[in-house]
CSV table of C-alpha atoms in Angstrom, one decimal:
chain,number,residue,atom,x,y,z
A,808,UNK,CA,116.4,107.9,109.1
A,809,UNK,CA,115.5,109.8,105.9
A,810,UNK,CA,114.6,107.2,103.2
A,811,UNK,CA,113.0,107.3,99.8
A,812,UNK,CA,109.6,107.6,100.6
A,813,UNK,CA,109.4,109.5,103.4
A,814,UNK,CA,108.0,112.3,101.1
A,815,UNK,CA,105.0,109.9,99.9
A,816,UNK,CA,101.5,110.7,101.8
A,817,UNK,CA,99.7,107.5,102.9
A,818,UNK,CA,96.4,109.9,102.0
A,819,UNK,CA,97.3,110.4,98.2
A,820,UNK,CA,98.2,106.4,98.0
A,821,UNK,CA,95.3,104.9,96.8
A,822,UNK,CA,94.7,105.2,93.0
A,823,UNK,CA,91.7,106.9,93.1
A,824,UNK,CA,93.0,109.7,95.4
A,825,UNK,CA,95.6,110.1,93.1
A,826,UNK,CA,93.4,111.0,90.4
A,827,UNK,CA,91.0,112.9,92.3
A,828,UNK,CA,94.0,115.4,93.7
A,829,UNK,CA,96.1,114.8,89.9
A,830,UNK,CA,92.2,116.3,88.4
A,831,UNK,CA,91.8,119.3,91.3
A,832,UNK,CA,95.7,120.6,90.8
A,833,UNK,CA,95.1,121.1,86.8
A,834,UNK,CA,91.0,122.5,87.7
A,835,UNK,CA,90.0,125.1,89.5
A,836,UNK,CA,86.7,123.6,91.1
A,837,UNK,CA,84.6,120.1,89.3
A,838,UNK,CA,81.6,118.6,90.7
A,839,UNK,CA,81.7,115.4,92.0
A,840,UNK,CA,79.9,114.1,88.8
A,841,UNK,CA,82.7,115.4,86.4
A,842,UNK,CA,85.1,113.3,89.0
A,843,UNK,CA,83.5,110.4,89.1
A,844,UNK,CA,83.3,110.7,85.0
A,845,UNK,CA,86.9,111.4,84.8
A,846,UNK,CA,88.3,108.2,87.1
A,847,UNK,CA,85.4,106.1,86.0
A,848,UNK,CA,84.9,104.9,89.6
A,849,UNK,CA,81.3,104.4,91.4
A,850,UNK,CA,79.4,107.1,93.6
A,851,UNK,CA,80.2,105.4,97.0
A,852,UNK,CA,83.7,105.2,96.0
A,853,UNK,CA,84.4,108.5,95.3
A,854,UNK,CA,82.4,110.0,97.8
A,855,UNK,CA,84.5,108.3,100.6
A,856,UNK,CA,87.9,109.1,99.0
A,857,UNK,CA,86.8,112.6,98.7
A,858,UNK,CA,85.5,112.3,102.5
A,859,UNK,CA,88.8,111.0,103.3
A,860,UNK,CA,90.7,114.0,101.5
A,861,UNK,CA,88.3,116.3,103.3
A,862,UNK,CA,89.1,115.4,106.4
A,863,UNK,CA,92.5,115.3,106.4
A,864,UNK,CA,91.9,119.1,104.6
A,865,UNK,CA,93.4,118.4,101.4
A,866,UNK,CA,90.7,119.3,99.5
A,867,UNK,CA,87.4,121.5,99.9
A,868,UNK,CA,83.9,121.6,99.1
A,869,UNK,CA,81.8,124.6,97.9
A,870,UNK,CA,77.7,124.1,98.0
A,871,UNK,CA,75.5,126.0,96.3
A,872,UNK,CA,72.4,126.3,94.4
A,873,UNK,CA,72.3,126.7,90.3
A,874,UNK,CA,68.7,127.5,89.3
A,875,UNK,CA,67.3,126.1,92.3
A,876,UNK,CA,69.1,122.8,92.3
A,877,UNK,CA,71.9,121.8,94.8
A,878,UNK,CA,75.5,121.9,93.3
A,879,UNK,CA,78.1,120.9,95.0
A,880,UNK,CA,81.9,121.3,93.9
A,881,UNK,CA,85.6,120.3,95.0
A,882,UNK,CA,88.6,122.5,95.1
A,883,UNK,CA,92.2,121.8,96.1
A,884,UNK,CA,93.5,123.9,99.5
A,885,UNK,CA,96.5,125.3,99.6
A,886,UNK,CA,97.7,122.7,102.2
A,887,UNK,CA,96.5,119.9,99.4
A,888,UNK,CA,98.7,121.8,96.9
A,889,UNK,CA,101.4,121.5,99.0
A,890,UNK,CA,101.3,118.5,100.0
A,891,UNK,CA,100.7,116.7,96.7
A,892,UNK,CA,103.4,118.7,95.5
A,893,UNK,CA,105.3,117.3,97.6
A,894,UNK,CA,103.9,113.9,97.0
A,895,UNK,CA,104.9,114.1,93.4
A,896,UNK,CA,108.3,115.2,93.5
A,897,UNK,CA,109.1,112.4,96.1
A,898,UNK,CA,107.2,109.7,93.3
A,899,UNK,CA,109.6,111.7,90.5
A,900,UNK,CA,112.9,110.8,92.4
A,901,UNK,CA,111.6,107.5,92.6
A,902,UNK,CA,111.5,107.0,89.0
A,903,UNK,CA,113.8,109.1,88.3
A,904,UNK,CA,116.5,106.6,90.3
A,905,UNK,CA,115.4,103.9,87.6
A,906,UNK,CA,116.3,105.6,84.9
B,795,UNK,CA,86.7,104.3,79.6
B,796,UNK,CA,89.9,104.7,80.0
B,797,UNK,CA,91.2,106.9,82.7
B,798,UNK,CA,94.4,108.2,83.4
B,799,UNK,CA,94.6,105.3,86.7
B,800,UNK,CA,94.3,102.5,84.9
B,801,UNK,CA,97.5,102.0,84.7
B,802,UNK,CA,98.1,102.0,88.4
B,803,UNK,CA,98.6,98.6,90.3
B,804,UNK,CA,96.6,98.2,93.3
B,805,UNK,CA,99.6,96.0,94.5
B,806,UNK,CA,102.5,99.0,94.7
B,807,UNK,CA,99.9,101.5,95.8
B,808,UNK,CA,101.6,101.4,99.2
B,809,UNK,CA,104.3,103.6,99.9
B,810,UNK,CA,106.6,100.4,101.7
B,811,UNK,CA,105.6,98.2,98.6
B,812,UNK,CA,106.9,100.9,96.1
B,813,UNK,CA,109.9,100.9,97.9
B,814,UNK,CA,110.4,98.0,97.9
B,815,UNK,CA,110.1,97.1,94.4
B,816,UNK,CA,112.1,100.4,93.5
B,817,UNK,CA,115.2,98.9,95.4
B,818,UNK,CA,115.1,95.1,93.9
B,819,UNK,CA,114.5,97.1,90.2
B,820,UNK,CA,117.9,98.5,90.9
B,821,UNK,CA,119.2,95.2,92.8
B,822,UNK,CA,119.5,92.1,91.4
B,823,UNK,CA,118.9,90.3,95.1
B,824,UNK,CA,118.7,92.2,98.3
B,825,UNK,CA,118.1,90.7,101.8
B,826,UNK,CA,115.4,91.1,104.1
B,827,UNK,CA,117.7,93.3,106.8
B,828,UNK,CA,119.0,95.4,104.1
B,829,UNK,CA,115.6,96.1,102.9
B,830,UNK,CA,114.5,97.0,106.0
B,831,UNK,CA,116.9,99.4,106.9
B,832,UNK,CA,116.5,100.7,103.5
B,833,UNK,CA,113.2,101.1,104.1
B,834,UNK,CA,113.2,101.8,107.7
B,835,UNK,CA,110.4,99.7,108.3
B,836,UNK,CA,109.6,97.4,111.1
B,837,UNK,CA,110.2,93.6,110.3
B,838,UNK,CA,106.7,92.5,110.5
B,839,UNK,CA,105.2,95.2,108.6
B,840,UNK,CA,108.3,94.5,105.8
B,841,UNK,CA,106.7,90.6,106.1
B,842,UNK,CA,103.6,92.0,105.3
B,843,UNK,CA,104.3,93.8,102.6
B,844,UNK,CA,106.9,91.2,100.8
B,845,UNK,CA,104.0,88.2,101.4
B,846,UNK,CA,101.4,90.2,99.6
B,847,UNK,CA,104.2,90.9,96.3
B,848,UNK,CA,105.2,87.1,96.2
B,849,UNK,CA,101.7,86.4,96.0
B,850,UNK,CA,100.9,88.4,93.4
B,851,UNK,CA,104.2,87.0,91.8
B,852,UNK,CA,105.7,90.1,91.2
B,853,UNK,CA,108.8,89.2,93.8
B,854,UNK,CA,110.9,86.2,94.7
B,855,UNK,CA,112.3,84.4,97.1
B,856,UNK,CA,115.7,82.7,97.4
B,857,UNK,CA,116.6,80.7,100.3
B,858,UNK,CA,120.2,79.5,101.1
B,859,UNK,CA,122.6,78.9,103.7
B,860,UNK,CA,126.5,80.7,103.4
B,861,UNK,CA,128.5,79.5,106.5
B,862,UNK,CA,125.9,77.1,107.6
B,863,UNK,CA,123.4,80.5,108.4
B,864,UNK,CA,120.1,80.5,106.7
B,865,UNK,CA,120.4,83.6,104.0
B,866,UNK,CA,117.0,84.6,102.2
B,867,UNK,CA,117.2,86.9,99.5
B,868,UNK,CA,114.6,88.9,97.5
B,869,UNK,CA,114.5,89.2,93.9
B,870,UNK,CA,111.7,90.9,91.2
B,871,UNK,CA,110.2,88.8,88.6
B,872,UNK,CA,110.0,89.4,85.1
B,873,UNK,CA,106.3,90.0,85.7
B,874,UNK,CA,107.1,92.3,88.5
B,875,UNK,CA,108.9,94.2,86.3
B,876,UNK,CA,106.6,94.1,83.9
B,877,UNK,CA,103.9,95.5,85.9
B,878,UNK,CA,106.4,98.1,88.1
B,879,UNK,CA,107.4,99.8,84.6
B,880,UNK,CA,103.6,100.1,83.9
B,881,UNK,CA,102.6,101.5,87.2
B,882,UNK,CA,106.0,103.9,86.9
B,883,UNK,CA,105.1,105.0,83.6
B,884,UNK,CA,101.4,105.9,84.4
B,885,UNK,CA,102.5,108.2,87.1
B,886,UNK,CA,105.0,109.7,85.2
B,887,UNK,CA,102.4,110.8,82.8
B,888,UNK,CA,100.3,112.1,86.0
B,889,UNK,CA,103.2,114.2,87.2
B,890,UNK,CA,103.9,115.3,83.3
B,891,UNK,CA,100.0,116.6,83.3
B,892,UNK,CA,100.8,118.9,86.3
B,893,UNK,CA,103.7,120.6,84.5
């Protein structure tokens, strides 16, 4: 049976998640720093969301080296674009039916 | 800081528990069994998920009997609504920042 959130991933639920993917749709690439800035959460915390994303391939990590020192930076993939798209729209019926 | 999650409630975070409190918004009482096949959800994991919102006191309980048969209906609190409204309206302004 088909019901109202059957669209919603159990990966984008937690809050945190939710920021990390709403911050990678409207960004091209941010370092994990800029991340952590933005949601205000701690290092361990973020790091195991974003392990979490990873793994399920939602979003993707690019490391490099800027003048010698390590840099490492997140990106949305096209299957995390399309499933938090997806995500979205299903929260945006939900609201939309209280309105 | 503020960050664009704080609004979020750790409490609807939960795809069945946002559900669940987007059905009582728009129903003054529901019953367990039509919440659960609104839901589609399994009776112990609708338990689950009911427990944690009465605890939090965002959802209550009415028990009765009609035709001598016990009858337990669901209902959201002022403060549930309170807080739903909140949570609703800080991810509406996440899905307006994609657009």
């Amino acid at each position: 049976m088909k019901t109202i959130i059957d669209g919603l991933y159990k990966a984008f639920e937690n809050r945190v998640r939710l920021g990390i993917m709403a911050a990678l749709a409207v960004n091209e690439t941010l370092e994990f720093t800029a991340l952590k800035e933005y949601l205000d959460v701690t290092d361990g915390n973020l790091a195991s969301h974003m392990k979490a994303l990873e793994k399920e391939k939602f979003v993707g990590v690019k490391k490099s080296f800027i003048d010698r020192k390590p840099n490492t930076r997140y990106y949305m993939t096209t299957q995390g674009k399309k499933a938090f798209e997806e995500h979205l729209n299903t929260l945006e019926s939900i609201i939309k039916a209280q309105k």
